[in-house]
């Protein structure tokens, strides 16, 4: 299953340590620029065995271990130490405020964590926060410093393909996230899928600023370098968010060939990196620029390619993809070297669930970006979610997925697992399939995502995808914050009504808000033929977001209906 014949993550890293012991696998850039720590394959294997020996002496096989680490190599060691010990890692993040995050509390309780690992610097604060917290009852705390020692007592747990490696908790919109059970087999097959499609080579270099506790940051940023046997430079996510230039500087300085980010990151680079700074970059070796984890906009790809072409970036490097934690990470993606493929369709027909190709620039046209295909056995079908029958060739439906990358289910949630992972096609008696909750269609064997089923806005029988409305609003001017809009519907007197909540930049606080709200209403009406019932203007950063920065539309809807959305309403 792997380039060195390993059937689990332990043998994968041990094989790399035997074949290329002195090759550097990770370098951590403390501020996104300065190398602060490096580790070779042999050192990583040794440190993982030391951590595993410490854990095996204290906890039974299969125990869940919460990992509360800041970005860095210590997290990588702790994660692999859990895997080497035969325990189940639960990647999380340290609390950012004075109190424990409700999501972390919910994760600890749901996973029934036996232990929590962190750094010695963070332990006093975390212990004080959780001392009287019921969610952490019975949790034993440990630090990376405690686990340093001899790995001679380590015992290989010999995990099978279906042995859980970690629980990936979904972002969700509530404080009760679900833990996706990701197995050794899931991970190896997904890593192989990405390696086949994006063709990592002996001299490939990866740069990743993605959060280690999210599926893309963990699977591609941490595990793929081990699978492919290449070097990866890790950056703190905050270093990118504070100064997007640092991401591209790292790619330029360390001659990276592969890097991945959500769509908003590419857009942020175009808006925040000055022309003079662009010219100082050398992006000529960047051959795989993965775009995933949120709706991909053709306009963003075009703007990025135009802005950084002079720095050596080629639009053929774009590799748009689609995935979710329930499928380990990748479902489909564009292969290396081809570049993005776009399809322009009639937006009104798409709203009615039909795919009708039109010429770019025609009234109501909408351009979608292909998310490619799988390089292994992943089976993608488009299904009518109500009838549970396969859709026709020109129909939009829910994306269902089957194959070796589909996770084992949700931790300790049999009903949710059966509903999400146990779907079957009635007319063909095929299954089980993973129901993704995303709407899309297949064209030319490639997957196109049209929207999110649960976020779909239906007004007077017409389907409206929130990201389309949000893009229309955000294009109205620089005072509106990019990626700061949420479109959702609420029930008013028995009828669905459209609400738009938009953040404004700080310099726009003195603007004529009623005029701005009127312009938003007019733009949405003209572009989508739907009336905006209410426009809520908010300060920058006020919209509810996940820990990775995605807007939580369901939480926005709840806050609006409860009257707690902190903005100025038009009604």
Coordinates of C-alpha atoms in Angstrom, one line a residue:
X1 CA 0.0 0.0 0.0
X2 CA 3.0 2.3 0.5
X3 CA 6.3 3.0 -1.3
X4 CA 8.0 0.9 1.4
X5 CA 5.4 -1.8 1.8
X6 CA 4.1 -0.6 5.2
X7 CA 0.6 -1.7 6.2
X8 CA 0.2 0.8 9.1
X9 CA 1.6 4.2 10.1
X10 CA 4.1 2.8 12.5
X11 CA 5.8 0.6 9.9
X12 CA 5.6 3.5 7.5
X13 CA 7.7 5.8 9.7
X14 CA 10.0 3.0 10.8
X15 CA 10.7 2.2 7.2
X16 CA 11.6 5.8 6.4
X17 CA 13.8 5.9 9.4
X18 CA 15.6 2.8 8.2
X19 CA 15.9 3.9 4.5
X20 CA 16.7 7.6 4.9
X21 CA 17.6 8.1 8.6
X22 CA 19.4 11.4 8.3
X23 CA 17.0 13.1 5.9
X24 CA 15.2 16.1 7.5
X25 CA 11.4 15.5 7.5
X26 CA 10.2 18.6 9.4
X27 CA 11.5 22.1 9.9
X28 CA 9.4 24.4 12.1
X29 CA 9.5 28.1 11.2
X30 CA 8.7 29.7 14.5
X31 CA 7.5 33.0 13.0
X32 CA 6.8 31.7 9.6
X33 CA 10.3 32.8 8.5
X34 CA 13.0 31.6 11.0
X35 CA 13.9 27.9 11.3
X36 CA 13.5 27.0 15.0
X37 CA 13.7 23.2 15.1
X38 CA 14.3 20.4 12.7
X39 CA 13.9 16.6 13.0
X40 CA 15.1 13.7 10.8
X41 CA 13.2 10.5 10.1
X42 CA 15.4 8.6 12.5
X43 CA 14.9 11.2 15.3
X44 CA 11.2 11.3 14.8
X45 CA 11.0 7.5 15.0
X46 CA 13.1 7.6 18.2
X47 CA 11.0 10.3 19.9
X48 CA 7.8 8.6 18.9
X49 CA 9.0 5.4 20.6
X50 CA 10.0 7.2 23.7
X51 CA 6.5 8.9 23.9
X52 CA 4.8 5.6 23.2
X53 CA 6.8 3.7 25.9
X54 CA 5.7 6.3 28.5
X55 CA 2.0 6.1 27.3
X56 CA 2.0 2.3 27.2
X57 CA 3.2 2.2 30.8
X58 CA 0.2 4.2 32.0
X59 CA -2.8 3.6 29.6
X60 CA -4.4 0.5 28.0
X61 CA -4.6 0.0 24.2
X62 CA -7.3 2.1 22.6
X63 CA -7.4 4.8 25.2
X64 CA -8.1 8.3 23.9
X65 CA -5.4 11.0 24.3
X66 CA -6.3 14.7 23.9
X67 CA -3.5 16.6 22.3
X68 CA -3.4 20.3 23.3
X69 CA -0.4 21.7 21.5
X70 CA 0.6 24.9 19.8
X71 CA 2.0 24.5 16.3
X72 CA 5.3 22.8 16.1
X73 CA 7.2 19.5 16.0
X74 CA 6.2 18.6 19.6
X75 CA 2.6 18.0 18.3
X76 CA 3.9 15.7 15.6
X77 CA 5.9 13.7 18.1
X78 CA 2.9 13.4 20.5
X79 CA 0.5 12.4 17.7
X80 CA 2.9 9.7 16.4
X81 CA 3.7 8.6 20.0
X82 CA 0.0 7.9 20.5
X83 CA -0.1 5.9 17.2
X84 CA 3.1 4.0 18.2
X85 CA 1.5 3.2 21.6
X86 CA -1.7 1.8 20.1
X87 CA -3.7 4.6 21.6
X88 CA -6.1 6.9 19.8
X89 CA -5.0 10.5 19.3
X90 CA -7.5 13.3 19.6
X91 CA -5.9 16.4 18.0
X92 CA -7.1 19.7 19.5
X93 CA -5.7 23.2 20.2
X94 CA -4.8 25.1 23.4
X95 CA -7.5 27.5 24.7
X96 CA -7.0 31.0 23.4
X97 CA -8.7 32.8 26.3
X98 CA -8.9 32.6 30.1
X99 CA -11.5 29.8 30.1
X100 CA -11.6 26.4 28.5
X101 CA -13.2 26.4 25.1
X102 CA -16.6 24.6 25.1
X103 CA -15.6 22.7 22.0
X104 CA -12.5 21.3 23.8
X105 CA -14.6 20.4 26.8
X106 CA -17.1 18.6 24.5
X107 CA -14.3 16.8 22.7
X108 CA -12.8 15.5 25.9
X109 CA -16.1 14.3 27.3
X110 CA -17.3 12.8 24.0
X111 CA -14.0 10.9 23.5
X112 CA -13.9 9.9 27.1
X113 CA -10.3 10.9 27.1
X114 CA -8.0 9.1 29.5
X115 CA -5.2 11.5 29.1
X116 CA -4.3 14.9 27.8
X117 CA -0.8 15.8 26.6
X118 CA 0.6 19.3 26.3
X119 CA 3.8 21.3 26.8
X120 CA 5.3 22.1 30.3
X121 CA 4.7 25.8 29.6
X122 CA 1.0 25.3 29.0
X123 CA 0.3 22.7 31.7
X124 CA -0.2 25.1 34.7
X125 CA -2.8 27.2 32.9
X126 CA -4.6 24.2 31.4
X127 CA -4.7 22.4 34.8
X128 CA -6.1 25.5 36.5
X129 CA -8.8 25.8 33.8
X130 CA -9.9 22.2 34.0
X131 CA -9.5 21.5 37.7
X132 CA -13.3 21.7 38.4
X133 CA -14.5 21.0 34.8
X134 CA -16.7 17.9 34.5
X135 CA -15.6 17.3 31.0
X136 CA -12.1 16.6 32.2
X137 CA -13.0 14.3 35.1
X138 CA -10.6 11.4 35.2
X139 CA -8.2 12.9 32.6
X140 CA -4.6 12.5 33.5
X141 CA -2.3 15.3 32.3
X142 CA 1.2 14.8 30.9
X143 CA 3.8 16.9 29.1
X144 CA 6.1 16.2 26.2
X145 CA 9.0 16.8 28.6
X146 CA 7.9 13.9 30.8
X147 CA 7.8 11.4 27.9
X148 CA 11.5 12.0 27.0
X149 CA 13.6 8.9 28.0
X150 CA 14.3 5.5 26.8
X151 CA 12.2 3.8 24.1
X152 CA 13.6 0.4 24.9
X153 CA 10.4 -0.6 26.7
X154 CA 8.2 0.2 23.7
X155 CA 6.1 -2.6 22.3
X156 CA 4.9 -2.6 18.7
X157 CA 1.0 -2.8 18.9
X158 CA 0.7 -4.3 15.4
X159 CA -2.4 -2.3 14.3
X160 CA -4.6 -3.7 11.6
X161 CA -6.0 -1.7 8.7
X162 CA -9.2 -1.1 10.6
X163 CA -7.5 -0.1 13.9
X164 CA -8.4 3.6 14.8
X165 CA -5.4 5.9 14.6
X166 CA -7.1 9.1 15.6
X167 CA -10.5 10.9 16.1
X168 CA -10.9 13.9 13.8
X169 CA -13.5 16.2 15.4
X170 CA -15.6 18.0 12.8
X171 CA -15.7 21.8 12.8
X172 CA -19.5 21.9 13.2
X173 CA -21.6 24.8 14.3
X174 CA -22.2 23.8 17.9
X175 CA -20.2 22.9 21.0
X176 CA -21.0 19.2 20.4
X177 CA -18.8 18.1 17.6
X178 CA -18.6 14.6 16.3
X179 CA -15.4 12.5 16.4
X180 CA -14.7 10.8 13.0
X181 CA -13.0 7.5 13.5
X182 CA -10.0 7.5 11.1
X183 CA -8.2 4.2 10.8
X184 CA -4.6 3.2 9.7
X185 CA -6.1 1.9 6.5
X186 CA -8.0 5.1 5.8
X187 CA -4.9 7.2 6.2
X188 CA -2.6 5.0 4.1
X189 CA -5.1 4.9 1.3
X190 CA -5.7 8.6 1.4
X191 CA -2.0 9.4 1.5
X192 CA -1.5 7.1 -1.5
X193 CA -4.3 8.8 -3.4
X194 CA -2.7 12.2 -2.9
X195 CA 0.7 10.9 -3.7
X196 CA -0.5 9.4 -7.0
X197 CA -2.3 12.5 -8.0
X198 CA 0.2 15.1 -7.0
X199 CA 3.3 13.1 -7.7
X200 CA 5.7 13.8 -4.8
X201 CA 9.3 13.1 -5.9
X202 CA 12.7 12.7 -4.2
X203 CA 13.4 16.5 -4.3
X204 CA 9.8 17.6 -3.5
X205 CA 9.4 20.1 -0.7
X206 CA 6.1 20.9 1.1
X207 CA 5.2 24.1 3.0
X208 CA 2.2 24.0 5.3
X209 CA 0.7 26.7 7.6
X210 CA -2.6 24.7 8.0
X211 CA -3.7 24.0 11.6
X212 CA -2.5 20.6 12.8
X213 CA -5.8 19.8 14.4
X214 CA -7.7 20.0 11.1
X215 CA -7.9 17.2 8.6
X216 CA -6.0 19.0 5.8
X217 CA -3.2 20.2 8.1
X218 CA -2.8 16.8 9.8
X219 CA -3.1 14.5 6.9
X220 CA -1.4 16.5 4.2
X221 CA 0.9 18.7 6.3
X222 CA 2.0 16.1 8.8
X223 CA 1.5 12.6 7.5
X224 CA 2.0 13.1 3.7
X225 CA 5.7 14.1 4.1
X226 CA 6.3 10.9 6.0
X227 CA 4.4 8.8 3.4
X228 CA 6.2 10.5 0.4
X229 CA 9.6 10.6 2.2
X230 CA 10.0 14.3 1.6
X231 CA 10.8 17.4 3.6
X232 CA 8.1 19.7 5.0
X233 CA 8.4 23.2 6.4
X234 CA 5.7 23.9 9.1
X235 CA 4.5 27.4 9.9
X236 CA 2.1 28.6 12.6
X237 CA -1.3 29.5 11.1
X238 CA -1.2 32.9 12.8
X239 CA 2.0 33.8 11.0
X240 CA 0.1 33.5 7.7
X241 CA -3.0 35.2 8.9
X242 CA -1.0 38.2 10.2
X243 CA 1.1 38.5 7.1
X244 CA 0.2 36.3 4.1
X245 CA 3.4 37.2 2.4
X246 CA 5.2 34.8 4.8
X247 CA 3.6 31.8 3.2
X248 CA 4.8 32.7 -0.2
X249 CA 8.2 33.8 1.1
X250 CA 8.6 30.3 2.6
X251 CA 7.7 28.7 -0.7
X252 CA 10.2 31.0 -2.4
X253 CA 13.0 30.7 0.1
X254 CA 12.9 26.9 0.6
X255 CA 12.1 26.2 -3.1
X256 CA 8.8 24.4 -2.2
X257 CA 7.1 22.3 -4.8
X258 CA 3.8 21.5 -3.0
X259 CA 1.5 23.5 -0.7
X260 CA -2.2 23.5 0.1
X261 CA -4.6 26.1 1.4
X262 CA -8.3 27.0 1.3
X263 CA -9.6 29.4 -1.3
X264 CA -9.6 32.4 1.0
X265 CA -5.9 32.2 1.5
X266 CA -5.2 32.7 -2.2
X267 CA -7.6 35.6 -2.2
X268 CA -5.9 37.1 0.9
X269 CA -2.5 36.9 -0.8
X270 CA -3.8 38.9 -3.8
X271 CA -5.3 41.6 -1.6
X272 CA -2.6 41.9 1.1
X273 CA 0.8 41.4 -0.8
X274 CA 2.1 44.5 -2.4
X275 CA 3.3 44.5 -6.0
X276 CA 6.9 45.2 -5.0
X277 CA 6.9 42.3 -2.5
X278 CA 5.5 40.0 -5.3
X279 CA 8.5 40.7 -7.5
X280 CA 10.9 39.6 -4.8
X281 CA 9.4 36.1 -4.8
X282 CA 10.5 33.1 -6.8
X283 CA 7.5 30.7 -7.1
X284 CA 8.8 28.9 -10.2
X285 CA 9.3 25.5 -8.4
X286 CA 5.7 25.5 -7.0
X287 CA 4.1 22.8 -9.1
X288 CA 1.2 21.7 -6.9
X289 CA -1.0 24.5 -5.4
X290 CA -3.9 22.7 -3.7
X291 CA -7.1 24.6 -3.2
X292 CA -9.7 22.9 -1.1
X293 CA -11.6 22.9 2.2
X294 CA -14.2 25.5 1.1
X295 CA -16.0 26.6 -2.1
X296 CA -13.4 27.3 -4.9
X297 CA -13.9 30.5 -6.9
X298 CA -12.6 30.7 -10.5
X299 CA -12.2 34.5 -10.0
X300 CA -9.8 33.8 -7.1
X301 CA -7.6 31.5 -9.2
X302 CA -7.5 33.9 -12.1
X303 CA -6.6 36.8 -9.8
X304 CA -3.8 34.9 -8.1
X305 CA -2.3 33.6 -11.3
X306 CA -2.3 37.2 -12.7
X307 CA -0.9 38.7 -9.6
X308 CA 2.0 36.2 -9.1
X309 CA 2.8 35.2 -12.7
X310 CA 5.7 37.6 -12.7
X311 CA 7.1 35.7 -9.7
X312 CA 7.2 32.5 -11.7
X313 CA 3.8 31.1 -10.6
X314 CA 2.1 29.0 -13.4
X315 CA -1.7 28.5 -13.5
X316 CA -1.1 24.8 -14.3
X317 CA 0.1 24.4 -10.7
X318 CA -3.5 24.8 -9.4
X319 CA -4.9 21.5 -8.1
X320 CA -8.5 22.2 -6.9
X321 CA -9.9 19.4 -4.7
X322 CA -12.8 18.3 -2.6
X323 CA -12.8 16.4 0.6
X324 CA -14.1 16.1 4.2
X325 CA -13.1 14.6 7.5
X326 CA -15.6 11.7 7.1
X327 CA -13.5 10.6 4.0
X328 CA -10.2 11.1 5.9
X329 CA -9.4 14.1 3.8
X330 CA -9.4 13.8 0.0
X331 CA -12.3 12.6 -2.1
X332 CA -11.3 14.0 -5.4
X333 CA -8.7 16.4 -6.8
X334 CA -7.2 17.7 -10.0
X335 CA -3.9 15.9 -10.9
X336 CA -0.6 17.7 -11.0
X337 CA 0.3 19.6 -14.1
X338 CA -3.2 20.0 -15.6
X339 CA -4.4 23.2 -13.9
X340 CA -7.9 24.1 -13.0
X341 CA -10.8 23.1 -15.3
X342 CA -13.9 25.3 -15.3
X343 CA -17.4 24.9 -16.5
X344 CA -19.9 27.7 -17.0
X345 CA -23.5 26.9 -16.4
X346 CA -26.9 28.6 -16.3
X347 CA -27.3 29.8 -12.7
X348 CA -31.1 29.8 -12.8
X349 CA -31.1 26.2 -14.1
X350 CA -28.6 25.2 -11.5
X351 CA -31.0 26.6 -8.8
X352 CA -33.6 24.2 -10.2
X353 CA -31.2 21.3 -9.9
X354 CA -30.3 21.1 -13.6
X355 CA -26.9 21.5 -15.3
X356 CA -27.0 23.6 -18.5
X357 CA -23.8 24.8 -20.0
X358 CA -23.7 28.4 -21.3
X359 CA -21.0 30.7 -22.6
X360 CA -19.1 32.8 -20.1
X361 CA -20.5 36.3 -19.7
X362 CA -24.1 35.4 -20.5
X363 CA -26.7 36.8 -18.1
X364 CA -27.0 34.6 -15.1
X365 CA -24.0 32.5 -16.0
X366 CA -22.1 30.9 -13.1
X367 CA -18.6 29.4 -13.5
X368 CA -17.8 26.3 -11.4
X369 CA -14.3 24.8 -10.8
X370 CA -13.8 21.1 -11.2
X371 CA -12.7 19.2 -8.1
X372 CA -11.2 16.5 -10.3
X373 CA -11.3 12.8 -9.6
X374 CA -9.9 10.1 -7.3
X375 CA -6.6 8.3 -8.2
X376 CA -7.7 5.1 -6.3
X377 CA -10.9 3.2 -5.6
X378 CA -13.1 6.1 -4.4
X379 CA -16.6 5.9 -5.8
X380 CA -18.6 9.1 -6.2
X381 CA -22.2 9.1 -7.1
X382 CA -24.8 11.9 -7.3
X383 CA -28.1 11.1 -5.6
X384 CA -31.5 12.5 -5.0
X385 CA -31.3 12.8 -1.2
X386 CA -35.0 12.3 -0.7
X387 CA -35.7 9.5 -3.2
X388 CA -32.2 8.0 -2.6
X389 CA -31.9 7.2 -6.3
X390 CA -29.0 8.1 -8.6
X391 CA -29.5 11.4 -10.4
X392 CA -29.4 11.8 -14.2
X393 CA -26.4 13.0 -16.0
X394 CA -27.5 16.7 -16.1
X395 CA -28.9 16.8 -12.5
X396 CA -27.6 18.2 -9.3
X397 CA -27.9 16.0 -6.2
X398 CA -26.2 15.1 -3.0
X399 CA -22.6 13.8 -3.3
X400 CA -22.3 10.2 -1.9
X401 CA -18.9 8.5 -1.5
X402 CA -17.8 4.9 -1.0
X403 CA -14.3 3.4 -0.9
X404 CA -11.3 2.7 1.3
X405 CA -10.9 6.4 2.4
X406 CA -14.4 6.5 4.0
X407 CA -13.9 6.6 7.8
X408 CA -15.3 4.0 10.2
X409 CA -18.0 6.3 11.5
X410 CA -18.5 8.7 14.4
X411 CA -17.2 7.8 17.9
X412 CA -19.8 6.4 20.2
X413 CA -22.7 7.7 17.9
X414 CA -24.3 4.7 16.3
X415 CA -27.4 6.5 15.1
X416 CA -25.4 9.3 13.5
X417 CA -23.1 6.8 12.0
X418 CA -25.9 4.8 10.5
X419 CA -27.5 7.9 9.0
X420 CA -24.3 9.4 7.6
X421 CA -22.2 6.4 6.7
X422 CA -24.9 3.8 6.0
X423 CA -26.7 5.3 3.0
X424 CA -27.9 2.9 0.2
X425 CA -29.2 3.5 -3.3
X426 CA -32.7 2.1 -3.3
X427 CA -33.0 1.4 -7.0
X428 CA -29.7 -0.4 -7.2
X429 CA -29.4 -1.8 -3.7
X430 CA -25.8 -0.5 -3.5
X431 CA -24.0 0.7 -0.4
X432 CA -23.1 1.7 2.1
X433 CA -22.2 5.2 1.1
X434 CA -21.1 8.3 3.0
X435 CA -23.6 11.1 2.7
X436 CA -21.5 14.3 2.5
X437 CA -24.3 16.8 2.7
X438 CA -22.8 18.6 -0.3
X439 CA -24.6 19.2 -3.6
X440 CA -22.9 18.6 -6.9
X441 CA -22.8 16.9 -10.2
X442 CA -20.4 14.9 -12.4
X443 CA -19.3 16.1 -15.8
X444 CA -16.7 14.3 -17.9
X445 CA -16.1 12.0 -14.9
X446 CA -15.1 15.0 -12.7
X447 CA -16.8 16.3 -9.6
X448 CA -18.3 19.8 -9.4
X449 CA -19.6 21.2 -6.1
X450 CA -22.7 23.4 -6.3
X451 CA -23.3 24.1 -2.7
X452 CA -24.1 22.7 0.8
X453 CA -27.4 20.8 1.3
X454 CA -28.0 22.0 4.8
X455 CA -27.1 25.6 3.9
X456 CA -29.2 25.6 0.8
X457 CA -31.6 28.6 0.7
X458 CA -35.0 27.8 -0.8
X459 CA -37.4 30.7 -1.3
X460 CA -40.6 30.3 -3.3
X461 CA -39.4 27.0 -4.8
X462 CA -36.1 28.4 -6.0
X463 CA -32.8 27.2 -4.8
X464 CA -30.1 29.7 -3.9
X465 CA -26.6 28.8 -2.9
X466 CA -25.4 31.1 -0.1
X467 CA -21.8 31.4 -1.4
X468 CA -23.2 32.9 -4.7
X469 CA -25.1 35.6 -2.8
X470 CA -22.1 36.2 -0.5
X471 CA -19.9 36.7 -3.5
X472 CA -22.3 39.2 -5.0
X473 CA -22.4 41.2 -1.8
X474 CA -18.6 41.2 -1.2
X475 CA -18.0 42.5 -4.7
X476 CA -19.7 45.8 -3.9
X477 CA -16.7 47.6 -2.6
X478 CA -13.6 47.7 -0.5
X479 CA -15.4 48.8 2.7
X480 CA -17.1 45.3 2.8
X481 CA -14.8 42.7 4.3
X482 CA -13.8 39.9 2.0
X483 CA -14.9 36.5 3.3
X484 CA -17.0 38.4 5.8
X485 CA -20.5 37.7 4.6
X486 CA -23.1 35.1 5.6
X487 CA -26.3 34.5 3.7
X488 CA -28.9 32.3 5.3
X489 CA -32.7 32.0 5.5
X490 CA -35.1 32.2 8.5
X491 CA -38.8 31.5 8.9
X492 CA -40.9 34.6 9.1
X493 CA -44.7 34.1 9.4
X494 CA -44.4 30.7 7.8
X495 CA -42.3 31.8 4.9
X496 CA -38.6 31.5 4.3
X497 CA -36.8 34.9 4.2
X498 CA -33.3 35.7 3.1
X499 CA -30.9 37.4 5.5
X500 CA -27.5 38.8 4.6
X501 CA -25.0 39.6 7.4
X502 CA -21.9 41.5 6.2
X503 CA -18.9 42.6 8.1
X504 CA -17.4 46.0 7.2
X505 CA -13.8 47.2 7.5
X506 CA -12.9 49.4 10.5
X507 CA -12.5 52.5 8.3
X508 CA -16.2 52.1 7.1
X509 CA -17.7 52.6 10.5
X510 CA -18.8 56.2 9.7
X511 CA -20.3 55.2 6.3
X512 CA -24.0 55.7 5.4
X513 CA -25.2 52.3 6.5
X514 CA -28.8 52.6 5.2
X515 CA -27.4 53.4 1.8
X516 CA -25.0 50.5 2.0
X517 CA -27.9 48.1 3.0
X518 CA -29.9 49.4 0.1
X519 CA -27.1 48.7 -2.3
X520 CA -26.8 45.2 -1.0
X521 CA -30.5 44.6 -1.5
X522 CA -30.4 46.0 -5.0
X523 CA -27.3 43.9 -6.0
X524 CA -28.8 40.7 -4.7
X525 CA -32.1 41.3 -6.3
X526 CA -30.6 42.1 -9.7
X527 CA -28.1 39.1 -9.6
X528 CA -30.3 36.5 -8.0
X529 CA -33.9 37.7 -8.4
X530 CA -34.6 37.3 -4.7
X531 CA -35.5 39.9 -2.1
X532 CA -33.3 40.3 1.0
X533 CA -35.6 40.5 3.9
X534 CA -32.9 41.9 6.3
X535 CA -29.3 43.2 5.9
X536 CA -27.2 43.2 9.1
X537 CA -24.0 45.2 9.1
X538 CA -21.4 44.0 11.6
X539 CA -17.9 45.1 12.7
X540 CA -15.0 43.1 11.4
X541 CA -14.6 39.7 13.0
X542 CA -18.2 39.6 14.5
X543 CA -19.5 36.7 12.4
X544 CA -19.3 33.3 14.1
X545 CA -16.4 31.2 12.7
X546 CA -14.9 27.8 13.1
X547 CA -11.4 27.5 14.5
X548 CA -10.0 27.4 10.9
X549 CA -11.8 30.7 10.0
X550 CA -14.8 29.4 8.1
X551 CA -18.1 31.2 8.6
X552 CA -20.6 29.2 10.6
X553 CA -23.9 29.9 8.7
X554 CA -25.9 27.8 11.1
X555 CA -24.6 29.7 14.1
X556 CA -25.3 33.0 12.3
X557 CA -28.9 31.9 11.7
X558 CA -29.3 30.9 15.4
X559 CA -27.8 34.2 16.6
X560 CA -30.1 36.2 14.3
X561 CA -33.2 34.4 15.4
X562 CA -32.2 34.8 19.1
X563 CA -31.4 38.5 18.6
X564 CA -27.8 38.1 19.6
X565 CA -26.1 38.8 16.2
X566 CA -24.2 42.0 17.2
X567 CA -24.9 44.2 14.2
X568 CA -27.1 46.9 12.8
X569 CA -30.2 45.6 11.1
X570 CA -32.1 47.2 8.3
X571 CA -35.5 46.1 9.8

